[in-house]
Coordinates of C-alpha atoms in Angstrom, one line a residue:
X978 CA -21.0 -28.9 19.7
X979 CA -22.8 -29.7 23.0
X980 CA -20.8 -29.5 26.2
X981 CA -20.3 -33.0 28.0
X982 CA -20.0 -33.7 31.7
X983 CA -16.4 -34.7 31.3
X984 CA -15.4 -31.1 30.8
X985 CA -17.4 -29.7 33.8
X986 CA -15.2 -30.4 36.8
X987 CA -12.4 -28.1 35.9
X988 CA -14.7 -25.2 35.2
X989 CA -16.7 -25.8 38.5
X990 CA -13.3 -25.9 40.4
X991 CA -12.1 -22.6 38.8
X992 CA -15.4 -20.8 39.5
X993 CA -15.2 -21.7 43.1
X994 CA -11.6 -20.4 43.5
X995 CA -10.8 -17.0 45.1
X996 CA -8.9 -14.5 43.1
X997 CA -5.4 -13.5 44.2
X998 CA -4.8 -11.0 41.5
X999 CA -3.6 -7.6 42.5
X1000 CA -6.3 -4.9 42.5
X1001 CA -6.1 -2.3 39.8
X1002 CA -6.7 1.3 39.9
X1003 CA -8.6 2.9 37.1
X1004 CA -9.0 -0.4 35.2
X1005 CA -10.4 1.5 32.3
X1006 CA -10.3 5.2 31.9
X1007 CA -12.9 7.5 30.3
X1008 CA -13.2 11.2 29.6
X1009 CA -16.6 13.0 29.6
X1010 CA -16.9 14.6 26.1
X1011 CA -20.7 15.1 26.2
X1012 CA -20.4 18.8 25.6
X1013 CA -18.8 18.2 22.1
X1014 CA -20.5 15.0 21.2
X1015 CA -24.2 15.6 21.9
X1016 CA -26.2 18.2 19.8
X1017 CA -29.7 18.6 20.9
X1018 CA -32.7 20.1 19.0
X1019 CA -34.0 23.2 20.6
X1020 CA -37.7 22.2 20.2
X1021 CA -37.2 19.0 22.2
X1022 CA -37.0 18.6 25.9
X1023 CA -33.3 18.8 27.0
X1024 CA -31.7 15.4 27.4
X1025 CA -29.0 17.1 29.3
X1026 CA -31.3 18.5 31.9
X1027 CA -33.5 15.7 33.2
X1028 CA -34.7 14.7 36.7
X1029 CA -34.8 11.5 38.7
X1030 CA -38.3 11.0 37.6
X1031 CA -37.3 10.6 33.9
X1032 CA -36.8 6.9 33.6
X1033 CA -34.6 6.3 30.5
X1034 CA -33.9 3.3 28.3
X1035 CA -31.6 3.1 25.2
X1036 CA -30.9 1.0 22.2
X1037 CA -28.0 1.4 19.7
X1038 CA -27.9 0.3 16.0
X1039 CA -26.6 1.6 12.7
X1040 CA -29.9 3.2 11.6
X1041 CA -28.7 5.2 8.7
X1042 CA -26.4 2.5 7.2
X1043 CA -23.1 4.5 7.5
X1044 CA -21.2 2.0 9.6
X1045 CA -21.5 3.6 13.0
X1046 CA -24.0 3.2 15.9
X1047 CA -26.8 5.6 16.4
X1048 CA -29.0 5.9 19.5
X1049 CA -32.6 5.7 20.4
X1050 CA -33.6 7.0 23.8
X1051 CA -37.1 6.4 25.3
X1052 CA -38.5 7.9 28.5
X1053 CA -41.1 7.2 31.1
X1054 CA -42.3 9.1 34.2
X1055 CA -41.0 6.9 37.0
X1056 CA -42.9 5.9 40.1
X1057 CA -46.2 4.6 38.5
X1058 CA -47.5 8.2 38.0
X1059 CA -48.6 7.5 34.4
X1060 CA -47.3 10.8 32.9
X1061 CA -46.5 10.2 29.2
X1062 CA -43.2 11.6 27.8
X1063 CA -41.7 12.0 24.3
X1064 CA -38.6 10.1 23.0
X1065 CA -35.5 10.8 21.1
X1066 CA -33.5 9.8 18.0
X1067 CA -29.8 10.6 18.0
X1068 CA -27.9 10.1 14.8
X1069 CA -24.1 9.7 15.0
X1070 CA -22.4 12.0 12.5
X1071 CA -18.6 11.6 12.6
X1072 CA -18.6 10.8 16.3
X1073 CA -21.2 13.6 17.3
X1074 CA -24.8 12.6 18.1
X1075 CA -27.4 15.0 16.6
X1076 CA -31.0 15.0 17.8
X1077 CA -33.0 14.2 14.5
X1078 CA -36.3 13.5 16.3
X1079 CA -38.4 16.2 14.7
X1080 CA -37.3 15.6 11.2
X1081 CA -36.7 11.8 11.1
X1082 CA -39.2 10.3 13.5
X1083 CA -42.0 12.8 14.3
X1084 CA -43.9 9.9 15.9
X1085 CA -41.6 10.1 18.8
X1086 CA -42.9 13.5 19.7
X1087 CA -46.2 11.9 20.5
X1088 CA -45.8 11.2 24.2
X1089 CA -46.2 7.7 25.6
X1090 CA -45.0 5.5 28.5
X1091 CA -42.0 3.8 27.1
X1092 CA -40.2 1.4 29.3
X1093 CA -38.0 -0.5 26.8
X1094 CA -36.8 -0.1 23.2
X1095 CA -34.9 -2.3 20.8
X1096 CA -33.8 -2.0 17.1
X1097 CA -34.4 -5.0 14.8
X1098 CA -35.0 -5.6 11.0
X1099 CA -38.6 -6.9 11.2
X1100 CA -39.6 -6.3 7.6
X1101 CA -36.6 -7.9 5.9
X1102 CA -35.4 -4.9 4.0
X1103 CA -31.9 -5.0 5.7
X1104 CA -32.3 -1.8 7.8
X1105 CA -33.0 -1.5 11.5
X1106 CA -36.5 -0.7 12.6
X1107 CA -37.6 0.4 16.2
X1108 CA -39.9 -1.4 18.6
X1109 CA -41.0 0.4 21.7
X1110 CA -42.6 -1.5 24.6
X1111 CA -45.0 0.7 26.6
X1112 CA -46.5 0.2 30.0
X1113 CA -49.6 1.5 31.9
X1114 CA -51.8 -0.5 29.4
X1115 CA -50.5 1.4 26.4
X1116 CA -49.9 -0.5 23.2
X1117 CA -46.4 -1.4 21.8
X1118 CA -45.3 0.7 18.9
X1119 CA -43.4 -0.2 15.7
X1120 CA -41.4 2.4 13.6
X1121 CA -40.2 1.3 10.1
X1122 CA -37.0 2.5 8.7
X1123 CA -36.7 3.7 5.1
X1124 CA -33.0 2.9 5.1
X1125 CA -31.9 6.4 5.8
X1126 CA -33.0 6.6 9.5
X1127 CA -36.3 8.2 8.5
X1128 CA -39.1 6.4 10.3
X1129 CA -42.8 5.9 9.8
X1130 CA -45.0 4.5 12.5
X1131 CA -46.7 1.3 11.5
X1132 CA -50.4 0.9 12.0
X1133 CA -52.3 -2.4 12.6
X1134 CA -49.0 -4.2 12.6
X1135 CA -50.1 -7.0 14.8
X1136 CA -53.2 -9.0 15.6
X1137 CA -54.3 -10.5 18.9
X1138 CA -57.5 -12.4 19.3
X1139 CA -58.9 -10.8 16.2
X1140 CA -57.9 -7.2 17.2
X1141 CA -55.1 -4.9 16.4
X1142 CA -54.5 -4.2 20.0
X1143 CA -54.0 -6.0 23.3
X1144 CA -56.9 -6.1 25.7
X1145 CA -56.2 -5.4 28.4
X1146 CA -53.2 -3.3 27.4
X1147 CA -49.8 -4.5 28.5
X1148 CA -47.7 -3.5 31.5
X1149 CA -44.5 -4.0 29.7
X1150 CA -41.0 -4.1 31.2
X1151 CA -39.0 -5.5 28.2
X1152 CA -39.2 -6.5 24.5
X1153 CA -36.9 -9.0 22.7
X1154 CA -36.7 -9.9 18.9
X1155 CA -35.3 -13.3 17.8
X1156 CA -36.2 -15.9 15.2
X1157 CA -38.3 -18.1 17.4
X1158 CA -39.8 -20.5 14.8
X1159 CA -36.7 -20.9 12.6
X1160 CA -38.2 -19.3 9.4
X1161 CA -35.4 -16.6 9.1
X1162 CA -37.4 -13.6 10.3
X1163 CA -37.5 -11.9 13.7
X1164 CA -40.4 -12.6 16.0
X1165 CA -41.1 -10.7 19.2
X1166 CA -41.4 -11.7 22.9
X1167 CA -43.1 -8.9 24.9
X1168 CA -42.8 -9.4 28.7
X1169 CA -45.4 -7.9 31.1
X1170 CA -45.6 -7.7 34.8
X1171 CA -48.9 -8.8 36.3
X1172 CA -50.1 -6.9 39.4
X1173 CA -53.5 -8.6 39.6
X1174 CA -55.7 -11.3 38.0
X1175 CA -56.9 -10.1 34.6
X1176 CA -53.7 -8.2 33.7
X1177 CA -52.2 -9.2 30.3
X1178 CA -49.7 -12.1 30.3
X1179 CA -46.4 -11.9 28.4
X1180 CA -46.9 -12.5 24.6
X1181 CA -45.3 -14.1 21.6
X1182 CA -45.8 -12.3 18.3
X1183 CA -44.9 -14.3 15.3
X1184 CA -43.7 -12.5 12.1
X1185 CA -44.9 -13.4 8.6
X1186 CA -41.7 -12.0 7.2
X1187 CA -43.0 -8.5 6.2
X1188 CA -43.3 -7.0 9.6
X1189 CA -46.9 -8.2 10.2
X1190 CA -47.3 -10.2 13.5
X1191 CA -49.8 -12.6 15.0
X1192 CA -50.2 -13.3 18.6
X1193 CA -49.5 -17.0 19.0
X1194 CA -48.8 -17.1 22.7
X1195 CA -51.4 -19.9 23.5
X1196 CA -50.0 -22.1 20.8
X1197 CA -46.3 -21.6 21.4
X1198 CA -46.0 -20.8 25.1
X1199 CA -49.0 -22.3 26.7
X1200 CA -49.1 -21.6 30.4
X1201 CA -45.3 -21.8 31.0
X1202 CA -45.0 -18.0 31.8
X1203 CA -48.7 -17.3 32.5
X1204 CA -49.7 -15.4 35.8
X1205 CA -46.1 -14.2 36.1
X1206 CA -44.7 -10.9 37.4
X1207 CA -42.1 -10.6 34.7
X1208 CA -39.6 -7.7 35.2
X1209 CA -36.9 -8.6 32.6
X1210 CA -36.6 -10.9 29.6
X1211 CA -33.9 -12.2 27.2
X1212 CA -33.6 -14.8 24.6
X1213 CA -30.6 -17.1 24.1
X1214 CA -29.9 -20.7 23.2
X1215 CA -29.3 -22.1 26.7
X1216 CA -29.3 -25.8 25.9
X1217 CA -27.2 -25.5 22.7
X1218 CA -29.7 -27.0 20.4
X1219 CA -29.7 -24.1 17.8
X1220 CA -33.0 -22.5 18.9
X1221 CA -33.5 -19.4 21.1
X1222 CA -35.0 -20.1 24.5
X1223 CA -36.8 -17.5 26.7
X1224 CA -35.3 -16.3 30.0
X1225 CA -37.4 -14.1 32.4
X1226 CA -36.8 -12.6 35.7
X1227 CA -39.5 -13.6 38.2
X1228 CA -39.0 -12.0 41.6
X1229 CA -38.8 -12.7 44.4
X1230 CA -36.6 -15.7 43.9
X1231 CA -35.9 -17.1 40.5
X1232 CA -35.1 -16.8 36.8
X1233 CA -37.2 -19.0 34.6
X1234 CA -36.0 -20.5 31.3
X1235 CA -38.6 -21.8 28.8
X1236 CA -37.1 -24.1 26.2
X1237 CA -37.8 -24.0 22.5
X1238 CA -38.2 -27.4 20.8
X1239 CA -36.8 -26.1 17.6
X1240 CA -40.0 -25.2 15.9
X1241 CA -41.0 -22.3 18.1
X1242 CA -43.0 -24.4 20.6
X1243 CA -41.9 -24.0 24.1
X1244 CA -42.4 -27.4 25.8
X1245 CA -41.0 -27.1 29.3
X1246 CA -39.6 -24.6 31.6
X1247 CA -37.2 -24.6 34.7
X1248 CA -36.9 -22.2 37.5
X1249 CA -33.4 -21.3 38.7
X1250 CA -33.5 -20.1 42.3
X1251 CA -30.9 -17.4 42.8
X1252 CA -29.5 -17.3 46.4
X1253 CA -29.4 -14.1 48.3
X1254 CA -32.0 -11.8 46.8
X1255 CA -34.7 -11.1 44.4
X1256 CA -33.6 -11.1 40.7
X1257 CA -35.6 -8.2 39.3
X1258 CA -33.4 -7.9 36.2
X1259 CA -30.9 -10.2 34.5
X1260 CA -28.5 -10.3 31.5
X1261 CA -27.1 -13.0 29.3
X1262 CA -23.5 -13.4 28.2
X1263 CA -20.8 -16.0 27.8
X1264 CA -18.7 -15.0 30.7
X1265 CA -16.7 -18.2 30.9
X1266 CA -15.8 -18.4 27.2
X1267 CA -17.4 -21.9 26.8
X1268 CA -19.7 -21.0 24.0
X1269 CA -22.7 -21.2 26.3
X1270 CA -24.8 -18.3 27.6
X1271 CA -24.5 -17.6 31.3
X1272 CA -26.8 -15.5 33.4
X1273 CA -26.1 -12.3 35.4
X1274 CA -28.8 -11.7 38.1
X1275 CA -29.4 -8.1 39.4
X1276 CA -30.7 -8.6 43.0
X1277 CA -31.8 -6.7 46.1
X1278 CA -28.8 -8.1 47.7
X1279 CA -25.4 -8.9 46.1
X1280 CA -25.6 -9.7 42.4
X1281 CA -24.6 -13.1 41.2
X1282 CA -23.5 -14.8 38.0
X1283 CA -25.1 -18.2 37.2
X1284 CA -22.7 -20.3 35.0
X1285 CA -24.2 -22.6 32.4
X1286 CA -22.4 -26.0 32.7
X1287 CA -24.4 -27.8 30.1
X1288 CA -27.5 -30.0 29.9
X1289 CA -28.5 -32.3 32.7
X1290 CA -29.7 -35.6 31.1
X1291 CA -31.3 -36.7 34.4
X1292 CA -33.7 -33.7 34.8
X1293 CA -37.4 -33.9 34.5
X1294 CA -37.3 -31.6 31.5
X1295 CA -35.0 -33.9 29.6
X1296 CA -32.6 -32.3 27.2
X1297 CA -33.3 -28.9 28.6
X1298 CA -32.6 -28.3 32.3
X1299 CA -29.1 -27.0 32.9
X1300 CA -26.4 -27.8 35.4
X1301 CA -25.4 -24.5 36.8
X1302 CA -23.5 -22.9 39.7
X1303 CA -24.1 -19.4 41.0
X1304 CA -21.1 -17.2 42.1
X1305 CA -21.3 -14.0 44.0
X1306 CA -19.9 -10.8 42.3
X1307 CA -16.7 -10.1 44.2
X1308 CA -15.7 -6.9 46.0
X1309 CA -18.5 -4.9 44.6
X1310 CA -20.5 -2.7 47.0
X1311 CA -22.2 -1.0 44.0
X1312 CA -24.0 -4.2 43.1
X1313 CA -25.0 -5.1 46.7
X1314 CA -28.4 -3.5 46.7
X1315 CA -31.1 -2.6 44.2
X1316 CA -30.2 -2.3 40.6
X1317 CA -31.7 -2.0 37.1
X1318 CA -30.6 -2.1 33.5
X1319 CA -27.3 -3.8 32.5
X1320 CA -25.2 -4.5 29.5
X1321 CA -22.4 -6.9 28.7
X1322 CA -19.4 -6.2 26.5
X1323 CA -15.6 -6.8 26.5
X1324 CA -14.8 -3.3 27.8
X1325 CA -11.0 -3.7 27.9
X1326 CA -10.5 -5.8 24.8
X1327 CA -8.9 -8.8 26.6
X1328 CA -11.3 -11.4 25.1
X1329 CA -13.5 -11.8 28.3
X1330 CA -17.0 -10.4 28.6
X1331 CA -17.3 -7.6 31.3
X1332 CA -20.5 -6.2 32.7
X1333 CA -21.9 -2.7 33.5
X1334 CA -24.8 -2.5 35.9
X1335 CA -27.0 0.5 36.6
X1336 CA -28.1 1.4 40.0
X1337 CA -31.4 3.1 39.4
X1338 CA -34.2 0.5 39.8
X1339 CA -36.8 0.3 37.0
X1340 CA -40.1 1.9 38.0
X1341 CA -38.8 3.7 41.1
X1342 CA -38.6 7.5 41.3
X1343 CA -35.1 7.6 42.6
X1344 CA -31.7 8.8 41.5
X1345 CA -30.1 5.5 42.3
X1346 CA -28.1 4.3 45.2
X1347 CA -24.4 3.6 44.7
X1348 CA -23.7 4.6 41.1
X1349 CA -23.0 2.7 37.9
X1350 CA -20.8 -0.3 38.4
X1351 CA -18.3 -1.6 35.9
X1352 CA -17.3 -5.2 36.6
X1353 CA -14.1 -6.7 35.2
X1354 CA -14.1 -10.3 34.1
X1355 CA -11.2 -11.9 35.9
X1356 CA -10.8 -14.6 33.3
X1357 CA -8.1 -12.6 31.5
X1358 CA -6.0 -12.2 34.7
X1359 CA -6.5 -15.5 36.5
X1360 CA -8.1 -17.9 34.0
X1361 CA -11.2 -18.0 36.4
X1362 CA -14.2 -16.2 34.9
X1363 CA -15.8 -14.3 37.8
X1364 CA -16.7 -10.6 37.9
X1365 CA -15.5 -8.1 40.4
X1366 CA -15.1 -4.3 40.8
X1367 CA -11.4 -3.7 40.3
X1368 CA -11.6 -0.2 41.9
X1369 CA -12.4 -1.6 45.4
X1370 CA -9.4 -2.1 47.6
X1371 CA -10.1 -3.8 50.9
X1372 CA -13.3 -1.7 51.3
X1373 CA -11.8 1.5 50.0
X1374 CA -14.2 2.1 47.0
X1375 CA -12.8 4.5 44.4
X1376 CA -15.4 6.8 42.8
X1377 CA -14.7 7.9 39.3
X1378 CA -16.6 10.5 37.2
X1379 CA -18.6 7.8 35.4
X1380 CA -19.7 6.1 38.6
X1381 CA -22.9 8.2 38.4
X1382 CA -26.4 7.2 39.2
X1383 CA -27.8 5.7 36.0
X1384 CA -31.0 4.4 34.4
X1385 CA -29.2 2.7 31.4
X1386 CA -25.7 2.3 29.9
X1387 CA -24.5 1.1 26.5
X1388 CA -21.1 0.8 24.7
X1389 CA -20.0 1.8 21.2
X1390 CA -16.9 2.9 19.4
X1391 CA -18.0 6.5 19.2
X1392 CA -14.8 8.1 17.8
X1393 CA -13.8 5.1 15.6
X1394 CA -10.5 4.4 17.4
X1395 CA -11.2 0.7 18.1
X1396 CA -12.1 1.2 21.9
X1397 CA -15.4 0.7 23.7
X1398 CA -16.8 4.1 24.6
X1399 CA -19.6 4.5 27.2
X1400 CA -22.9 6.2 26.9
X1401 CA -24.8 6.7 30.1
X1402 CA -28.4 7.7 30.7
X1403 CA -28.0 9.2 34.0
X1404 CA -30.8 9.4 36.5
X1405 CA -29.4 12.8 37.8
X1406 CA -28.7 15.0 34.8
X1407 CA -29.4 13.2 31.5
X1408 CA -27.1 11.8 28.8
X1409 CA -23.4 11.5 29.1
X1410 CA -20.9 10.3 26.5
X1411 CA -17.6 9.0 27.9
X1412 CA -14.7 8.3 25.5
X1413 CA -12.3 5.6 26.5
X1414 CA -8.7 6.6 26.6
X1415 CA -5.5 4.5 26.6
X1416 CA -6.9 1.3 25.4
X1417 CA -4.6 0.7 22.4

């Protein structure tokens, strides 16, 4: 059901209000159990002994069909040095992640420049495959799952202008899989960042249902995202019409949303200017519990959440452009400068979506700035859905063991106790597995 203007005033008022809730110490507690929950293969580079130059990205999915989340970890030499690195497959066996790369996905030992990775069932066989987005003009890669987390790299799996590769090769920052055209299979949006004229634009790859893709960017997207420096991408139904729309980060000032007409054709787009900084990355989640996706903008200055207040019928892009309001993240020094990957999840189980934001900026050879930020959604405490760092008391910022410099972070119930545990790809010393305590 679409949101109407009659229901907007109360939400706008609540978003503008200032929280008076008491600060909490150690809002959520975690214990580092990496030493007993990560088993690495001796022939692989050590995921527990990396440097700031090893840019990491993760994806989680039940790859072997046993009901728990496994991990895919890809790497890139940060700082535009174009040094290819190998990747990792970590299979969860009773709460312990085992490196199965050499036996289950030997193609990962072929080094590449991986900047993003996702898991998705692209061939319709009900198991999760792996899609890797490469940069430095390297082609994306697809690995097909046999159902037991044993992967074969697909060849000639897409066509673009009559070729099985992109020319020029992509400079990718992100990859997303959604059913763009409504035919019940997953299509791909591959974002690219253009440094100069002639660089490849972002692409739409349409799936025939078997895992074979055709580049239909010109037909479906036209020039809505052409000539754009795209550093982050998501897909979500922003105007509540049942079809996924495309959201891209377009520094230095805006997030652009391209709207799907329901058939996989994107007919119009709107730029949402984000006050106070350059949105190099963003995330999508329903922070306000309205049933509509909101935006979280990672910026050079303080991050902001942009709340989706419904469709504006008076906009030039009729039936698409959103009414929105941007609210600054509260009491959060860790999100007041450069940032990178992020993930949204209800960390504390109160029914409101929280946010984790990494501080290591994608592409930069740095260990980070302020450490990983965990932001609590105050909706469960005050009824007003804004994000803040609950471990900052009047400028006295508490640093906990998990506030480490980080490239990426994800959450999963690792030990099957009903709590969200945290897995961090640290920019200082590799992988960490933190088990949440006291949440039941």
